[in-house]
N, CA, C and O atoms as a printed pandas DataFrame, in Angstrom:
     atom_number atom_name residue_name chain_id  residue_number  x_coord  y_coord  z_coord
0              1         N          GLN        A               1  136.360  108.661  114.759
1              2        CA          GLN        A               1  136.355  107.865  113.546
2              3         C          GLN        A               1  135.705  106.509  113.789
3              4         O          GLN        A               1  135.704  105.979  114.900
4              5         N          VAL        A               2  135.153  105.967  112.704
5              6        CA          VAL        A               2  134.514  104.659  112.772
6              7         C          VAL        A               2  135.223  103.742  111.787
7              8         O          VAL        A               2  135.505  104.125  110.651
8              9         N          HIS        A               3  135.504  102.530  112.238
9             10        CA          HIS        A               3  136.179  101.562  111.387
10            11         C          HIS        A               3  135.347  100.294  111.302
11            12         O          HIS        A               3  134.807   99.819  112.302
12            13         N          LEU        A               4  135.251   99.753  110.090
13            14        CA          LEU        A               4  134.571   98.480  109.867
14            15         C          LEU        A               4  135.582   97.505  109.293
15            16         O          LEU        A               4  136.260   97.808  108.311
16            17         N          VAL        A               5  135.683   96.342  109.902
17            18        CA          VAL        A               5  136.614   95.318  109.431
18            19         C          VAL        A               5  135.829   94.060  109.101
19            20         O          VAL        A               5  135.177   93.467  109.960
20            21         N          GLU        A               6  135.905   93.670  107.837
21            22        CA          GLU        A               6  135.193   92.486  107.361
22            23         C          GLU        A               6  136.146   91.299  107.261
23            24         O          GLU        A               6  137.356   91.457  107.100
24            25         N          SER        A               7  135.571   90.120  107.361
25            26        CA          SER        A               7  136.349   88.907  107.145
26            27         C          SER        A               7  135.421   87.773  106.758
27            28         O          SER        A               7  134.209   87.857  106.954
28            29         N          GLY        A               8  136.000   86.699  106.200
29            30        CA          GLY        A               8  135.234   85.498  105.957
30            31         C          GLY        A               8  134.964   85.143  104.507
31            32         O          GLY        A               8  134.389   84.089  104.235
32            33         N          GLY        A               9  135.354   85.976  103.587
33            34        CA          GLY        A               9  135.110   85.651  102.183
34            35         C          GLY        A               9  136.021   84.536  101.706
35            36         O          GLY        A               9  136.900   84.075  102.434
36            37         N          GLY        A              10  135.794   84.105  100.458
37            38        CA          GLY        A              10  136.634   83.071   99.896
38            39         C          GLY        A              10  135.984   82.377   98.730
39            40         O          GLY        A              10  134.977   82.834   98.188
40            41         N          LEU        A              11  136.584   81.253   98.349
41            42        CA          LEU        A              11  136.090   80.433   97.238
42            43         C          LEU        A              11  135.370   79.213   97.809
43            44         O          LEU        A              11  135.880   78.530   98.697
44            45         N          VAL        A              12  134.184   78.958   97.285
45            46        CA          VAL        A              12  133.394   77.825   97.756
46            47         C          VAL        A              12  132.667   77.203   96.576
47            48         O          VAL        A              12  132.329   77.889   95.611
48            49         N          GLN        A              13  132.430   75.908   96.658
49            50        CA          GLN        A              13  131.700   75.218   95.599
50            51         C          GLN        A              13  130.201   75.473   95.729
51            52         O          GLN        A              13  129.713   75.755   96.823
52            53         N          PRO        A              14  129.473   75.376   94.627
53            54        CA          PRO        A              14  128.011   75.501   94.704
54            55         C          PRO        A              14  127.432   74.534   95.726
55            56         O          PRO        A              14  127.829   73.372   95.799
56            57         N          GLY        A              15  126.483   75.038   96.516
57            58        CA          GLY        A              15  125.900   74.239   97.582
58            59         C          GLY        A              15  126.616   74.368   98.904
59            60         O          GLY        A              15  126.121   73.900   99.929
60            61         N          GLY        A              16  127.778   74.999   98.894
61            62        CA          GLY        A              16  128.566   75.157  100.107
62            63         C          GLY        A              16  128.126   76.326  100.954
63            64         O          GLY        A              16  127.136   76.995  100.657
64            65         N          SER        A              17  128.882   76.564  102.022
65            66        CA          SER        A              17  128.549   77.615  102.977
66            67         C          SER        A              17  129.767   78.485  103.281
67            68         O          SER        A              17  130.913   78.044  103.199
68            69         N          LEU        A              18  129.479   79.725  103.630
69            70        CA          LEU        A              18  130.490   80.662  104.124
70            71         C          LEU        A              18  129.844   81.527  105.188
71            72         O          LEU        A              18  128.629   81.729  105.198
72            73         N          ARG        A              19  130.676   82.033  106.080
73            74        CA          ARG        A              19  130.195   82.963  107.094
74            75         C          ARG        A              19  131.044   84.223  107.064
75            76         O          ARG        A              19  132.261   84.174  107.243
76            77         N          LEU        A              20  130.384   85.354  106.833
77            78        CA          LEU        A              20  131.051   86.644  106.842
78            79         C          LEU        A              20  130.842   87.323  108.196
79            80         O          LEU        A              20  129.832   87.107  108.865
80            81         N          SER        A              21  131.799   88.132  108.577
81            82        CA          SER        A              21  131.641   88.925  109.791
82            83         C          SER        A              21  132.136   90.344  109.528
83            84         O          SER        A              21  132.976   90.582  108.661
84            85         N          CYS        A              22  131.593   91.270  110.296
85            86        CA          CYS        A              22  131.971   92.676  110.176
86            87         C          CYS        A              22  131.920   93.290  111.568
87            88         O          CYS        A              22  130.873   93.297  112.215
88            89         N          ALA        A              23  133.047   93.799  112.019
89            90        CA          ALA        A              23  133.130   94.401  113.343
90            91         C          ALA        A              23  133.291   95.903  113.228
91            92         O          ALA        A              23  134.143   96.390  112.484
92            93         N          ALA        A              24  132.475   96.634  113.965
93            94        CA          ALA        A              24  132.548   98.095  113.998
94            95         C          ALA        A              24  133.295   98.549  115.246
95            96         O          ALA        A              24  133.061   98.042  116.343
96            97         N          SER        A              25  134.185   99.497  115.067
97            98        CA          SER        A              25  134.920  100.042  116.212
98            99         C          SER        A              25  135.104  101.539  116.023
99           100         O          SER        A              25  134.920  102.070  114.928
100          101         N          GLY        A              26  135.473  102.213  117.115
101          102        CA          GLY        A              26  135.677  103.649  117.041
102          103         C          GLY        A              26  134.769  104.376  118.010
103          104         O          GLY        A              26  134.293  103.804  118.990
104          105         N          SER        A              27  134.539  105.634  117.723
105          106        CA          SER        A              27  133.755  106.477  118.611
106          107         C          SER        A              27  132.401  106.790  118.005
107          108         O          SER        A              27  132.309  107.515  117.015
108          109         N          PHE        A              28  131.368  106.254  118.590
109          110        CA          PHE        A              28  130.009  106.534  118.142
110          111         C          PHE        A              28  129.052  106.290  119.294
111          112         O          PHE        A              28  129.358  105.553  120.232
112          113         N          ALA        A              29  127.887  106.921  119.208
113          114        CA          ALA        A              29  126.937  106.835  120.318
114          115         C          ALA        A              29  126.191  105.507  120.330
115          116         O          ALA        A              29  126.053  104.868  121.373
116          117         N          SER        A              30  125.715  105.104  119.165
117          118        CA          SER        A              30  124.958  103.856  119.098
118          119         C          SER        A              30  124.843  103.387  117.661
119          120         O          SER        A              30  124.954  104.174  116.720
120          121         N          ILE        A              31  124.622  102.110  117.513
121          122        CA          ILE        A              31  124.388  101.518  116.200
122          123         C          ILE        A              31  122.884  101.331  116.008
123          124         O          ILE        A              31  122.200  100.799  116.882
124          125         N          VAL        A              32  122.388  101.766  114.877
125          126        CA          VAL        A              32  120.967  101.618  114.562
126          127         C          VAL        A              32  120.712  100.279  113.873
127          128         O          VAL        A              32  119.826   99.521  114.268
128          129         N          SER        A              33  121.497  100.004  112.847
129          130        CA          SER        A              33  121.350   98.739  112.147
130          131         C          SER        A              33  122.665   98.373  111.474
131          132         O          SER        A              33  123.531   99.220  111.250
132          133         N          MET        A              34  122.791   97.080  111.156
133          134        CA          MET        A              34  123.970   96.575  110.457
134          135         C          MET        A              34  123.483   95.635  109.362
135          136         O          MET        A              34  122.520   94.892  109.549
136          137         N          GLY        A              35  124.157   95.676  108.222
137          138        CA          GLY        A              35  123.690   94.840  107.125
138          139         C          GLY        A              35  124.752   94.566  106.094
139          140         O          GLY        A              35  125.926   94.897  106.260
140          141         N          TRP        A              36  124.297   93.945  105.016
141          142        CA          TRP        A              36  125.197   93.506  103.952
142          143         C          TRP        A              36  124.631   93.852  102.577
143          144         O          TRP        A              36  123.428   93.755  102.331
144          145         N          TYR        A              37  125.525   94.252  101.704
145          146        CA          TYR        A              37  125.234   94.470  100.293
146          147         C          TYR        A              37  126.262   93.666   99.509
147          148         O          TYR        A              37  127.299   93.270  100.042
148          149         N          ARG        A              38  125.960   93.432   98.242
149          150        CA          ARG        A              38  126.963   92.794   97.394
150          151         C          ARG        A              38  126.956   93.450   96.012
151          152         O          ARG        A              38  125.964   94.028   95.567
152          153         N          GLN        A              39  128.095   93.330   95.367
153          154        CA          GLN        A              39  128.238   93.865   94.014
154          155         C          GLN        A              39  128.866   92.797   93.148
155          156         O          GLN        A              39  130.017   92.408   93.347
156          157         N          ALA        A              40  128.092   92.327   92.181
157          158        CA          ALA        A              40  128.591   91.346   91.232
158          159         C          ALA        A              40  129.300   92.067   90.092
159          160         O          ALA        A              40  129.034   93.244   89.851
160          161         N          PRO        A              41  130.194   91.385   89.390
161          162        CA          PRO        A              41  130.902   92.021   88.284
162          163         C          PRO        A              41  129.941   92.621   87.263
163          164         O          PRO        A              41  129.030   91.943   86.786
164          165         N          GLY        A              42  130.144   93.876   86.934
165          166        CA          GLY        A              42  129.326   94.542   85.941
166          167         C          GLY        A              42  127.942   94.949   86.394
167          168         O          GLY        A              42  127.131   95.402   85.586
168          169         N          LYS        A              43  127.659   94.793   87.687
169          170        CA          LYS        A              43  126.329   95.120   88.202
170          171         C          LYS        A              43  126.417   96.151   89.322
171          172         O          LYS        A              43  127.482   96.400   89.887
172          173         N          GLN        A              44  125.266   96.738   89.622
173          174        CA          GLN        A              44  125.214   97.693   90.717
174          175         C          GLN        A              44  125.193   96.960   92.058
175          176         O          GLN        A              44  124.801   95.797   92.156
176          177         N          ARG        A              45  125.627   97.681   93.077
177          178        CA          ARG        A              45  125.580   97.136   94.418
178          179         C          ARG        A              45  124.119   96.920   94.818
179          180         O          ARG        A              45  123.273   97.781   94.575
180          181         N          GLU        A              46  123.827   95.769   95.432
181          182        CA          GLU        A              46  122.455   95.449   95.796
182          183         C          GLU        A              46  122.353   95.058   97.269
183          184         O          GLU        A              46  123.295   94.529   97.860
184          185         N          PHE        A              47  121.199   95.331   97.834
185          186        CA          PHE        A              47  120.923   94.988   99.218
186          187         C          PHE        A              47  120.801   93.480   99.380
187          188         O          PHE        A              47  120.210   92.808   98.535
188          189         N          ILE        A              48  121.357   92.947  100.463
189          190        CA          ILE        A              48  121.261   91.527  100.765
190          191         C          ILE        A              48  120.468   91.278  102.054
191          192         O          ILE        A              48  119.482   90.541  102.043
192          193         N          ALA        A              49  120.892   91.884  103.152
193          194        CA          ALA        A              49  120.228   91.621  104.433
194          195         C          ALA        A              49  120.569   92.714  105.427
195          196         O          ALA        A              49  121.591   93.390  105.304
196          197         N          ARG        A              50  119.683   92.881  106.432
197          198        CA          ARG        A              50  119.898   93.890  107.474
198          199         C          ARG        A              50  119.287   93.414  108.777
199          200         O          ARG        A              50  118.288   92.695  108.790
200          201         N          ILE        A              51  119.907   93.828  109.873
201          202        CA          ILE        A              51  119.376   93.524  111.199
202          203         C          ILE        A              51  119.490   94.771  112.066
203          204         O          ILE        A              51  120.519   95.446  112.073
204          205         N          THR        A              52  118.421   95.065  112.797
205          206        CA          THR        A              52  118.435   96.224  113.689
206          207         C          THR        A              52  118.969   95.820  115.063
207          208         O          THR        A              52  119.179   94.641  115.347
208          209         N          THR        A              53  119.179   96.819  115.893
209          210        CA          THR        A              53  119.642   96.540  117.248
210          211         C          THR        A              53  118.638   95.678  117.998
211          212         O          THR        A              53  119.005   94.851  118.833
212          213         N          GLY        A              54  117.369   95.886  117.686
213          214        CA          GLY        A              54  116.325   95.109  118.339
214          215         C          GLY        A              54  116.169   93.707  117.806
215          216         O          GLY        A              54  115.424   92.905  118.368
216          217         N          GLY        A              55  116.866   93.402  116.725
217          218        CA          GLY        A              55  116.817   92.049  116.194
218          219         C          GLY        A              55  115.915   91.849  114.989
219          220         O          GLY        A              55  115.819   90.734  114.476
220          221         N          SER        A              56  115.259   92.890  114.529
221          222        CA          SER        A              56  114.432   92.771  113.332
222          223         C          SER        A              56  115.318   92.600  112.110
223          224         O          SER        A              56  116.351   93.256  111.974
224          225         N          THR        A              57  114.892   91.701  111.218
225          226        CA          THR        A              57  115.693   91.414  110.037
226          227         C          THR        A              57  114.870   91.569  108.767
227          228         O          THR        A              57  113.645   91.441  108.780
228          229         N          ASN        A              58  115.564   91.844  107.680
229          230        CA          ASN        A              58  114.930   91.750  106.371
230          231         C          ASN        A              58  115.976   91.319  105.354
231          232         O          ASN        A              58  117.169   91.575  105.515
232          233         N          TYR        A              59  115.501   90.661  104.308
233          234        CA          TYR        A              59  116.371   90.030  103.327
234          235         C          TYR        A              59  115.901   90.341  101.909
235          236         O          TYR        A              59  114.727   90.616  101.664
236          237         N          ALA        A              60  116.847   90.289  100.999
237          238        CA          ALA        A              60  116.500   90.314   99.586
238          239         C          ALA        A              60  115.821   88.993   99.234
239          240         O          ALA        A              60  116.143   87.950   99.802
240          241         N          ASP        A              61  114.889   89.046   98.303
241          242        CA          ASP        A              61  114.174   87.822   97.924
242          243         C          ASP        A              61  115.128   86.740   97.431
243          244         O          ASP        A              61  114.888   85.550   97.632
244          245         N          SER        A              62  116.200   87.159   96.791
245          246        CA          SER        A              62  117.118   86.197   96.187
246          247         C          SER        A              62  117.875   85.343   97.209
247          248         O          SER        A              62  118.431   84.303   96.857
248          249         N          VAL        A              63  117.898   85.780   98.469
249          250        CA          VAL        A              63  118.667   85.035   99.485
250          251         C          VAL        A              63  117.797   84.497  100.614
251          252         O          VAL        A              63  118.297   83.801  101.498
252          253         N          LYS        A              64  116.519   84.804  100.597
253          254        CA          LYS        A              64  115.630   84.329  101.664
254          255         C          LYS        A              64  115.658   82.809  101.749
255          256         O          LYS        A              64  115.577   82.114  100.737
256          257         N          GLY        A              65  115.774   82.306  102.976
257          258        CA          GLY        A              65  115.818   80.870  103.185
258          259         C          GLY        A              65  117.206   80.272  103.054
259          260         O          GLY        A              65  117.415   79.119  103.431
260          261         N          ARG        A              66  118.155   81.025  102.531
261          262        CA          ARG        A              66  119.522   80.522  102.374
262          263         C          ARG        A              66  120.530   81.284  103.233
263          264         O          ARG        A              66  121.490   80.698  103.733
264          265         N          PHE        A              67  120.317   82.573  103.401
265          266        CA          PHE        A              67  121.226   83.428  104.173
266          267         C          PHE        A              67  120.575   83.814  105.489
267          268         O          PHE        A              67  119.358   83.985  105.566
268          269         N          THR        A              68  121.392   83.949  106.520
269          270        CA          THR        A              68  120.912   84.382  107.826
270          271         C          THR        A              68  121.819   85.473  108.367
271          272         O          THR        A              68  123.032   85.293  108.480
272          273         N          VAL        A              69  121.214   86.610  108.702
273          274        CA          VAL        A              69  121.978   87.711  109.289
274          275         C          VAL        A              69  121.764   87.698  110.801
275          276         O          VAL        A              69  120.648   87.482  111.275
276          277         N          SER        A              70  122.827   87.927  111.546
277          278        CA          SER        A              70  122.753   87.974  113.003
278          279         C          SER        A              70  123.771   88.993  113.517
279          280         O          SER        A              70  124.621   89.461  112.760
280          281         N          ARG        A              71  123.683   89.324  114.771
281          282        CA          ARG        A              71  124.630   90.290  115.309
282          283         C          ARG        A              71  124.892   90.028  116.772
283          284         O          ARG        A              71  124.067   89.451  117.482
284          285         N          ASP        A              72  126.058   90.465  117.208
285          286        CA          ASP        A              72  126.446   90.448  118.611
286          287         C          ASP        A              72  126.565   91.895  119.037
287          288         O          ASP        A              72  127.563   92.552  118.744
288          289         N          ASN        A              73  125.560   92.391  119.722
289          290        CA          ASN        A              73  125.540   93.805  120.089
290          291         C          ASN        A              73  126.711   94.174  120.993
291          292         O          ASN        A              73  127.247   95.278  120.895
292          293         N          ALA        A              74  127.107   93.271  121.859
293          294        CA          ALA        A              74  128.202   93.566  122.781
294          295         C          ALA        A              74  129.521   93.748  122.047
295          296         O          ALA        A              74  130.401   94.478  122.504
296          297         N          LYS        A              75  129.653   93.076  120.899
297          298        CA          LYS        A              75  130.891   93.165  120.118
298          299         C          LYS        A              75  130.742   94.077  118.905
299          300         O          LYS        A              75  131.682   94.225  118.124
300          301         N          ASN        A              76  129.565   94.691  118.740
301          302        CA          ASN        A              76  129.312   95.540  117.567
302          303         C          ASN        A              76  129.676   94.819  116.272
303          304         O          ASN        A              76  130.312   95.382  115.381
304          305         N          THR        A              77  129.259   93.576  116.198
305          306        CA          THR        A              77  129.614   92.722  115.065
306          307         C          THR        A              77  128.366   92.138  114.427
307          308         O          THR        A              77  127.438   91.710  115.114
308          309         N          VAL        A              78  128.361   92.131  113.097
309          310        CA          VAL        A              78  127.277   91.527  112.343
310          311         C          VAL        A              78  127.840   90.353  111.548
311          312         O          VAL        A              78  128.977   90.389  111.079
312          313         N          TYR        A              79  127.028   89.325  111.410
313          314        CA          TYR        A              79  127.431   88.120  110.697
314          315         C          TYR        A              79  126.460   87.852  109.548
315          316         O          TYR        A              79  125.295   88.247  109.599
316          317         N          LEU        A              80  126.949   87.188  108.533
317          318        CA          LEU        A              80  126.094   86.718  107.450
318          319         C          LEU        A              80  126.448   85.263  107.190
319          320         O          LEU        A              80  127.504   84.957  106.635
320          321         N          GLN        A              81  125.560   84.376  107.596
321          322        CA          GLN        A              81  125.725   82.960  107.328
322          323         C          GLN        A              81  125.091   82.666  105.978
323          324         O          GLN        A              81  123.894   82.874  105.780
324          325         N          MET        A              82  125.906   82.181  105.056
325          326        CA          MET        A              82  125.438   81.940  103.695
326          327         C          MET        A              82  125.491   80.438  103.419
327          328         O          MET        A              82  126.564   79.834  103.398
328          329         N          ASP        A              83  124.332   79.857  103.211
329          330        CA          ASP        A              83  124.216   78.422  102.931
330          331         C          ASP        A              83  123.644   78.215  101.532
331          332         O          ASP        A              83  123.085   79.131  100.930
332          333         N          SER        A              84  123.796   76.996  101.033
333          334        CA          SER        A              84  123.279   76.654   99.700
334          335         C          SER        A              84  123.701   77.689   98.670
335          336         O          SER        A              84  122.887   78.161   97.877
336          337         N          LEU        A              85  124.956   78.028   98.691
337          338        CA          LEU        A              85  125.460   79.072   97.806
338          339         C          LEU        A              85  125.355   78.667   96.346
339          340         O          LEU        A              85  125.504   77.501   95.980
340          341         N          LYS        A              86  125.089   79.685   95.525
341          342        CA          LYS        A              86  124.934   79.497   94.084
342          343         C          LYS        A              86  125.974   80.345   93.359
343          344         O          LYS        A              86  126.478   81.315   93.924
344          345         N          PRO        A              87  126.300   79.996   92.131
345          346        CA          PRO        A              87  127.262   80.821   91.381
346          347         C          PRO        A              87  126.830   82.288   91.288
347          348         O          PRO        A              87  127.673   83.184   91.264
348          349         N          GLU        A              88  125.539   82.526   91.236
349          350        CA          GLU        A              88  125.057   83.912   91.147
350          351         C          GLU        A              88  125.210   84.691   92.445
351          352         O          GLU        A              88  124.934   85.890   92.477
352          353         N          ASP        A              89  125.639   84.040   93.504
353          354        CA          ASP        A              89  125.951   84.741   94.747
354          355         C          ASP        A              89  127.359   85.343   94.718
355          356         O          ASP        A              89  127.755   86.058   95.639
356          357         N          THR        A              90  128.098   85.051   93.671
357          358        CA          THR        A              90  129.457   85.579   93.542
358          359         C          THR        A              90  129.461   87.096   93.492
359          360         O          THR        A              90  128.638   87.710   92.813
360          361         N          GLY        A              91  130.394   87.694   94.215
361          362        CA          GLY        A              91  130.521   89.142   94.204
362          363         C          GLY        A              91  131.344   89.625   95.386
363          364         O          GLY        A              91  131.835   88.833   96.190
364          365         N          VAL        A              92  131.481   90.922   95.473
365          366        CA          VAL        A              92  132.130   91.538   96.630
366          367         C          VAL        A              92  131.030   91.913   97.619
367          368         O          VAL        A              92  130.074   92.606   97.271
368          369         N          TYR        A              93  131.180   91.451   98.840
369          370        CA          TYR        A              93  130.190   91.686   99.876
370          371         C          TYR        A              93  130.665   92.819  100.783
371          372         O          TYR        A              93  131.783   92.793  101.299
372          373         N          TYR        A              94  129.800   93.806  100.965
373          374        CA          TYR        A              94  130.131   94.985  101.755
374          375         C          TYR        A              94  129.248   95.065  102.998
375          376         O          TYR        A              94  128.028   94.912  102.932
376          377         N          CYS        A              95  129.885   95.301  104.100
377          378        CA          CYS        A              95  129.171   95.568  105.342
378          379         C          CYS        A              95  128.676   97.020  105.325
379          380         O          CYS        A              95  129.374   97.918  104.853
380          381         N          ASN        A              96  127.486   97.232  105.837
381          382        CA          ASN        A              96  126.893   98.575  105.890
382          383         C          ASN        A              96  126.367   98.802  107.300
383          384         O          ASN        A              96  125.586   98.001  107.813
384          385         N          VAL        A              97  126.789   99.875  107.915
385          386        CA          VAL        A              97  126.379  100.164  109.294
386          387         C          VAL        A              97  125.766  101.555  109.361
387          388         O          VAL        A              97  126.337  102.529  108.871
388          389         N          GLN        A              98  124.608  101.625  109.969
389          390        CA          GLN        A              98  123.941  102.900  110.222
390          391         C          GLN        A              98  124.053  103.196  111.712
391          392         O          GLN        A              98  123.629  102.389  112.539
392          393         N          LEU        A              99  124.619  104.347  112.057
393          394        CA          LEU        A              99  124.829  104.635  113.472
394          395         C          LEU        A              99  124.661  106.122  113.764
395          396         O          LEU        A              99  124.546  106.951  112.862
396          397         N          ARG        A             100  124.651  106.425  115.055
397          398        CA          ARG        A             100  124.545  107.799  115.515
398          399         C          ARG        A             100  125.884  108.203  116.138
399          400         O          ARG        A             100  126.418  107.516  117.009
400          401         N          LEU        A             101  126.401  109.319  115.675
401          402        CA          LEU        A             101  127.658  109.837  116.216
402          403         C          LEU        A             101  127.366  110.742  117.402
403          404         O          LEU        A             101  126.279  111.310  117.505
404          405         N          TYR        A             102  128.321  110.873  118.280
405          406        CA          TYR        A             102  128.188  111.803  119.402
406          407         C          TYR        A             102  128.057  113.223  118.881
407          408         O          TYR        A             102  128.789  113.637  117.982
408          409         N          GLY        A             103  127.113  113.970  119.458
409          410        CA          GLY        A             103  126.997  115.391  119.144
410          411         C          GLY        A             103  126.406  115.708  117.798
411          412         O          GLY        A             103  126.469  116.856  117.357
412          413         N          THR        A             104  125.823  114.716  117.117
413          414        CA          THR        A             104  125.205  114.986  115.823
414          415         C          THR        A             104  123.758  114.509  115.830
415          416         O          THR        A             104  123.355  113.691  116.657
416          417         N          VAL        A             105  123.001  115.035  114.898
417          418        CA          VAL        A             105  121.615  114.626  114.735
418          419         C          VAL        A             105  121.523  113.795  113.466
419          420         O          VAL        A             105  122.163  114.107  112.462
420          421         N          GLY        A             106  120.747  112.768  113.513
421          422        CA          GLY        A             106  120.582  111.954  112.324
422          423         C          GLY        A             106  121.465  110.728  112.327
423          424         O          GLY        A             106  122.179  110.450  113.290
424          425         N          ILE        A             107  121.398  110.002  111.227
425          426        CA          ILE        A             107  122.103  108.739  111.101
426          427         C          ILE        A             107  123.246  108.872  110.109
427          428         O          ILE        A             107  123.092  109.448  109.032
428          429         N          SER        A             108  124.389  108.333  110.488
429          430        CA          SER        A             108  125.546  108.292  109.601
430          431         C          SER        A             108  125.707  106.870  109.076
431          432         O          SER        A             108  125.427  105.900  109.782
432          433         N          ILE        A             109  126.162  106.757  107.826
433          434        CA          ILE        A             109  126.297  105.454  107.180
434          435         C          ILE        A             109  127.764  105.194  106.860
435          436         O          ILE        A             109  128.463  106.049  106.316
436          437         N          TYR        A             110  128.212  103.994  107.211
437          438        CA          TYR        A             110  129.589  103.596  106.945
438          439         C          TYR        A             110  129.600  102.267  106.195
439          440         O          TYR        A             110  128.712  101.430  106.353
440          441         N          TRP        A             111  130.645  102.104  105.368
441          442        CA          TRP        A             111  130.806  100.893  104.562
442          443         C          TRP        A             111  132.123  100.196  104.911
443          444         O          TRP        A             111  133.131  100.841  105.198
444          445         N          GLY        A             112  132.085   98.870  104.881
445          446        CA          GLY        A             112  133.305   98.103  105.018
446          447         C          GLY        A             112  134.097   98.117  103.722
447          448         O          GLY        A             112  133.654   98.664  102.713
448          449         N          GLN        A             113  135.282   97.502  103.766
449          450        CA          GLN        A             113  136.170   97.528  102.607
450          451         C          GLN        A             113  135.772   96.506  101.551
451          452         O          GLN        A             113  136.261   96.557  100.422
452          453         N          GLY        A             114  134.894   95.585  101.908
453          454        CA          GLY        A             114  134.452   94.565  100.972
454          455         C          GLY        A             114  135.269   93.293  101.087
455          456         O          GLY        A             114  136.476   93.322  101.330
456          457         N          THR        A             115  134.579   92.176  100.904
457          458        CA          THR        A             115  135.258   90.882  100.909
458          459         C          THR        A             115  134.721   90.043   99.753
459          460         O          THR        A             115  133.512   89.982   99.529
460          461         N          GLN        A             116  135.617   89.405   99.031
461          462        CA          GLN        A             116  135.227   88.671   97.823
462          463         C          GLN        A             116  134.664   87.303   98.178
463          464         O          GLN        A             116  135.243   86.552   98.962
464          465         N          VAL        A             117  133.524   87.004   97.582
465          466        CA          VAL        A             117  132.928   85.665   97.677
466          467         C          VAL        A             117  132.802   85.131   96.259
467          468         O          VAL        A             117  132.189   85.762   95.397
468          469         N          THR        A             118  133.386   83.964   96.028
469          470        CA          THR        A             118  133.320   83.331   94.716
470          471         C          THR        A             118  132.736   81.939   94.876
471          472         O          THR        A             118  133.248   81.112   95.630
472          473         N          VAL        A             119  131.647   81.699   94.146
473          474        CA          VAL        A             119  130.998   80.390   94.180
474          475         C          VAL        A             119  131.218   79.731   92.820
475          476         O          VAL        A             119  130.656   80.156   91.810
476          477         N          SER        A             120  132.024   78.710   92.812
477          478        CA          SER        A             120  132.394   78.084   91.541
478          479         C          SER        A             120  132.889   76.667   91.792
479          480         O          SER        A             120  133.479   76.365   92.829
480          481         N          SER        A             121  132.628   75.805   90.807
481          482        CA          SER        A             121  133.141   74.441   90.902
482          483         C          SER        A             121  134.479   74.318   90.184
483          484         O          SER        A             121  135.068   73.237   90.155
């Protein structure tokens, strides 16, 4: 089994910062990439950022220059540093991990439980 535990959400004023983290644990062969999605009220879940094991990153246009994704490979943990937060960044943030399980071919995808981020004055 694979478990993802997220932390770091909360309430912050516009212009403020938050740091999310997501730790993967359990039995798996390797992690391919780790990333973040968010779902705002009444909207579909959308891609925010991703980082591969090799360190390559990509971001949604809406967060470029404000959010930074990073990871600690030794701890199987991904972080999302969110700066200059805006009210439109409000939503539930979900960790997404793509990994390879022992004895299987292909990539398996796992989701965290979600953490609420609210940007409001």
